[in-house]
Amino acid sequence: MEPVDLLERCYPGRRAESKRHILRCALALFNQQGIEATTIDIIRAESQMSVGAIYHHFENKEGLVAALYMTALDDQARLRDSYLGAVTSTREWVHALVFSYVDWVVSQPDWARFQYQARFAVARSSFNERLAEANLARNAALKKWFSDPAHQQDLQDLPFELIPSLIIGSAESYCRAWLSARVKRNPEAYRQQLAEAAWRAVGAGE
C-alpha cells in the first residue's frame, strides 16, 4: 500500500539505523523459528550486532519482543486513524475499522504473523502494563466516538469492551487463516463482506 518501510516510518533517521536493523533481523527470526526458540545470541549472530548493542536498545529479549509488538500496533493504528479521518457516519466508521485492519494485514503479512504469535508473550511479560497504557492512549479516540450519544443511537446497546471484538473478530479470524495458508483467497476479496458483518453485529439497524 505504501512504499515507505514500516520500520522507517516508526524509527526514522540515520540515528535509528542500528535499531531498525536489529528489529528487522529479530522479526524474521521470530517468524521463522518462533519466539521461544530464538535467543539473543541467535539474533546477535544474524544481525552481526553486539549483545551490548541489543541490550542498549531493548534491555533484554522481552524488550525486543515488546518493541516489535508495539511497533506493529502503532503502525496499525496509524493506518486505522488515517481511514477514520475521512468518515462521518457510524456505519462508515465501523467499515473503516475493518477495511484498515484487513488492508494492514495484507500489506504487512510478516508483521501480522508476528503480532499474532507475540500477543500472549507480551501480555505475560514485564511490559504488560506498558502495553496496557499504550492501548488506552491508542484507543482513546475510539472510545470517545462510541461513547458519543449521537453515535450511540446508531448502535446496539452493547458494553464498549465488547464492541471492538464484534467489529474486528471475523476479519481477524479470516486473516489468521489466510496467513497460516488454511484459506487461499486474499482477505481483500472479502473486506466488504467482513465490514457488513461487523455492522450487522453492532449496528442498531434500520
Short mmCIF file of C-alpha atoms in Angstrom, two decimals:
data_model
loop_
_atom_site.label_atom_id
_atom_site.label_comp_id
_atom_site.label_asym_id
_atom_site.label_seq_id
_atom_site.Cartn_x
_atom_site.Cartn_y
_atom_site.Cartn_z
CA MET A 1 0.00 0.00 0.00
CA GLU A 2 2.73 2.48 0.97
CA PRO A 3 6.28 2.47 -0.36
CA VAL A 4 7.83 3.53 2.95
CA ASP A 5 9.05 0.63 5.07
CA LEU A 6 7.20 0.16 8.36
CA LEU A 7 10.36 0.49 10.43
CA GLU A 8 11.41 3.60 8.51
CA ARG A 9 8.07 5.14 9.44
CA CYS A 10 8.25 4.22 13.12
CA TYR A 11 12.00 4.76 13.64
CA PRO A 12 13.07 7.37 11.09
CA GLY A 13 16.51 8.81 10.59
CA ARG A 14 20.10 7.61 10.47
CA ARG A 15 20.47 7.52 14.25
CA ALA A 16 17.89 4.73 14.43
CA GLU A 17 19.56 2.66 11.71
CA SER A 18 21.07 0.06 14.03
CA LYS A 19 17.79 -0.23 15.94
CA ARG A 20 15.88 -0.84 12.72
CA HIS A 21 18.45 -3.44 11.66
CA ILE A 22 18.12 -5.38 14.91
CA LEU A 23 14.33 -5.23 14.77
CA ARG A 24 14.27 -6.39 11.15
CA CYS A 25 16.53 -9.36 11.88
CA ALA A 26 14.62 -10.28 15.03
CA LEU A 27 11.27 -10.12 13.24
CA ALA A 28 12.46 -12.56 10.56
CA LEU A 29 13.92 -14.94 13.14
CA PHE A 30 10.86 -14.90 15.39
CA ASN A 31 8.65 -15.70 12.41
CA GLN A 32 10.96 -18.45 11.15
CA GLN A 33 11.89 -20.14 14.43
CA GLY A 34 9.32 -18.94 16.93
CA ILE A 35 9.79 -16.57 19.84
CA GLU A 36 10.73 -19.18 22.43
CA ALA A 37 13.35 -20.84 20.21
CA THR A 38 15.04 -17.59 19.18
CA THR A 39 17.72 -16.48 21.62
CA ILE A 40 19.57 -13.21 21.93
CA ASP A 41 22.70 -15.00 20.73
CA ILE A 42 20.92 -16.11 17.54
CA ILE A 43 19.76 -12.54 16.96
CA ARG A 44 23.28 -11.27 17.61
CA ALA A 45 24.74 -13.69 15.06
CA GLU A 46 22.13 -12.88 12.42
CA SER A 47 22.32 -9.11 12.89
CA GLN A 48 26.10 -9.05 13.42
CA MET A 49 25.50 -6.61 16.24
CA SER A 50 26.96 -6.98 19.73
CA VAL A 51 24.91 -8.27 22.63
CA GLY A 52 25.63 -4.94 24.32
CA ALA A 53 24.07 -3.03 21.41
CA ILE A 54 20.95 -5.19 21.55
CA TYR A 55 20.62 -4.71 25.32
CA HIS A 56 21.28 -0.98 24.96
CA HIS A 57 18.30 -0.58 22.64
CA PHE A 58 15.89 -3.14 24.12
CA GLU A 59 17.03 -4.13 27.66
CA ASN A 60 16.51 -7.87 27.01
CA LYS A 61 14.70 -10.33 24.74
CA GLU A 62 11.36 -9.46 26.34
CA GLY A 63 12.01 -5.84 25.48
CA LEU A 64 12.82 -6.69 21.89
CA VAL A 65 9.63 -8.73 21.51
CA ALA A 66 7.61 -5.91 23.11
CA ALA A 67 9.23 -3.27 20.89
CA LEU A 68 8.31 -5.23 17.76
CA TYR A 69 4.79 -5.87 19.01
CA MET A 70 4.10 -2.26 19.96
CA THR A 71 5.65 -1.04 16.71
CA ALA A 72 3.17 -3.23 14.83
CA LEU A 73 0.26 -1.91 16.90
CA ASP A 74 1.36 1.71 16.39
CA ASP A 75 1.62 1.27 12.63
CA GLN A 76 -1.73 -0.48 12.51
CA ALA A 77 -3.28 2.37 14.49
CA ARG A 78 -1.66 4.92 12.17
CA LEU A 79 -3.39 3.38 9.17
CA ARG A 80 -6.66 3.00 11.07
CA ASP A 81 -6.68 6.65 12.09
CA SER A 82 -5.97 7.76 8.52
CA TYR A 83 -9.04 5.81 7.35
CA LEU A 84 -11.20 7.16 10.17
CA GLY A 85 -10.28 10.73 9.35
CA ALA A 86 -12.32 10.56 6.15
CA VAL A 87 -15.63 9.23 7.57
CA THR A 88 -18.63 10.89 9.17
CA SER A 89 -21.32 8.28 9.86
CA THR A 90 -21.18 5.48 12.43
CA ARG A 91 -21.59 2.85 9.74
CA GLU A 92 -18.68 4.31 7.77
CA TRP A 93 -16.65 4.32 10.97
CA VAL A 94 -17.27 0.60 11.52
CA HIS A 95 -16.44 -0.15 7.89
CA ALA A 96 -13.23 1.88 8.13
CA LEU A 97 -12.11 -0.11 11.16
CA VAL A 98 -12.49 -3.35 9.23
CA PHE A 99 -11.01 -2.01 5.99
CA SER A 100 -7.94 -0.64 7.75
CA TYR A 101 -7.42 -3.88 9.67
CA VAL A 102 -7.63 -6.04 6.55
CA ASP A 103 -5.51 -3.69 4.46
CA TRP A 104 -2.79 -3.53 7.12
CA VAL A 105 -2.56 -7.32 7.42
CA VAL A 106 -2.41 -7.73 3.65
CA SER A 107 0.28 -5.06 3.29
CA GLN A 108 2.30 -6.25 6.32
CA PRO A 109 1.90 -10.05 6.49
CA ASP A 110 5.20 -10.68 8.30
CA TRP A 111 4.34 -8.15 10.97
CA ALA A 112 0.82 -9.55 11.30
CA ARG A 113 2.18 -13.09 11.74
CA PHE A 114 4.48 -11.87 14.46
CA GLN A 115 1.73 -9.85 16.10
CA TYR A 116 -0.48 -12.91 16.43
CA GLN A 117 2.23 -15.09 17.96
CA ALA A 118 3.61 -12.36 20.24
CA ARG A 119 0.34 -11.28 21.82
CA PHE A 120 0.47 -13.82 24.64
CA ALA A 121 4.22 -13.41 25.18
CA VAL A 122 3.92 -9.65 25.70
CA ALA A 123 0.79 -9.98 27.84
CA ARG A 124 2.62 -12.21 30.32
CA SER A 125 5.85 -10.19 30.29
CA SER A 126 7.04 -7.31 32.44
CA PHE A 127 5.98 -4.99 29.59
CA ASN A 128 2.29 -5.82 30.03
CA GLU A 129 1.47 -2.65 31.97
CA ARG A 130 3.30 -0.51 29.43
CA LEU A 131 1.30 -2.20 26.66
CA ALA A 132 -1.98 -1.63 28.53
CA GLU A 133 -1.20 2.07 28.92
CA ALA A 134 -0.29 2.38 25.24
CA ASN A 135 -3.51 0.65 24.24
CA LEU A 136 -5.57 3.04 26.35
CA ALA A 137 -3.96 6.02 24.65
CA ARG A 138 -4.16 4.40 21.21
CA ASN A 139 -7.86 3.62 21.55
CA ALA A 140 -8.98 6.78 23.32
CA ALA A 141 -10.47 8.22 20.12
CA LEU A 142 -12.44 5.03 19.51
CA LYS A 143 -13.94 5.09 22.98
CA LYS A 144 -14.82 8.76 22.61
CA TRP A 145 -16.55 8.10 19.28
CA PHE A 146 -18.60 5.17 20.52
CA SER A 147 -19.47 6.99 23.78
CA ASP A 148 -20.91 9.97 21.92
CA PRO A 149 -24.74 9.90 22.28
CA ALA A 150 -25.05 10.99 18.65
CA HIS A 151 -23.31 7.77 17.62
CA GLN A 152 -24.72 5.51 20.32
CA GLN A 153 -28.15 5.86 18.81
CA ASP A 154 -26.81 4.11 15.70
CA LEU A 155 -25.51 1.18 17.74
CA GLN A 156 -26.97 -1.68 19.69
CA ASP A 157 -26.83 -1.31 23.46
CA LEU A 158 -23.52 -3.10 24.00
CA PRO A 159 -20.67 -2.77 26.53
CA PHE A 160 -17.83 -0.79 24.98
CA GLU A 161 -15.28 -3.53 25.72
CA LEU A 162 -17.31 -5.93 23.55
CA ILE A 163 -17.60 -3.66 20.51
CA PRO A 164 -14.02 -3.97 19.13
CA SER A 165 -14.23 -7.78 19.25
CA LEU A 166 -17.55 -7.77 17.41
CA ILE A 167 -16.19 -5.40 14.77
CA ILE A 168 -12.78 -6.97 14.17
CA GLY A 169 -13.38 -10.57 15.26
CA SER A 170 -14.44 -12.01 11.91
CA ALA A 171 -11.76 -10.11 9.99
CA GLU A 172 -9.10 -11.25 12.42
CA SER A 173 -10.23 -14.87 12.17
CA TYR A 174 -10.09 -14.87 8.38
CA CYS A 175 -6.77 -13.01 8.26
CA ARG A 176 -5.20 -15.54 10.61
CA ALA A 177 -6.45 -18.39 8.45
CA TRP A 178 -5.00 -16.69 5.36
CA LEU A 179 -1.62 -16.06 6.98
CA SER A 180 -1.39 -19.71 8.00
CA ALA A 181 -2.43 -20.83 4.47
CA ARG A 182 -5.60 -22.51 5.73
CA VAL A 183 -7.50 -20.42 3.19
CA LYS A 184 -6.21 -19.22 -0.17
CA ARG A 185 -8.17 -16.10 -1.09
CA ASN A 186 -6.65 -12.79 -0.11
CA PRO A 187 -8.68 -11.10 2.68
CA GLU A 188 -9.09 -8.05 0.46
CA ALA A 189 -11.52 -10.13 -1.62
CA TYR A 190 -13.87 -10.25 1.39
CA ARG A 191 -13.27 -6.89 3.04
CA GLN A 192 -16.72 -5.58 2.09
CA GLN A 193 -18.48 -8.71 3.39
CA LEU A 194 -16.46 -8.58 6.59
CA ALA A 195 -17.32 -4.90 7.06
CA GLU A 196 -21.02 -5.59 6.54
CA ALA A 197 -20.88 -8.47 9.04
CA ALA A 198 -19.28 -6.13 11.58
CA TRP A 199 -22.00 -3.56 11.06
CA ARG A 200 -24.72 -6.18 11.50
CA ALA A 201 -23.06 -7.22 14.77
CA VAL A 202 -23.06 -3.73 16.33
CA GLY A 203 -25.40 -1.53 14.28
CA ALA A 204 -28.88 -0.71 15.57
CA GLY A 205 -30.42 -1.48 12.16
CA GLU A 206 -32.97 0.48 10.24
#
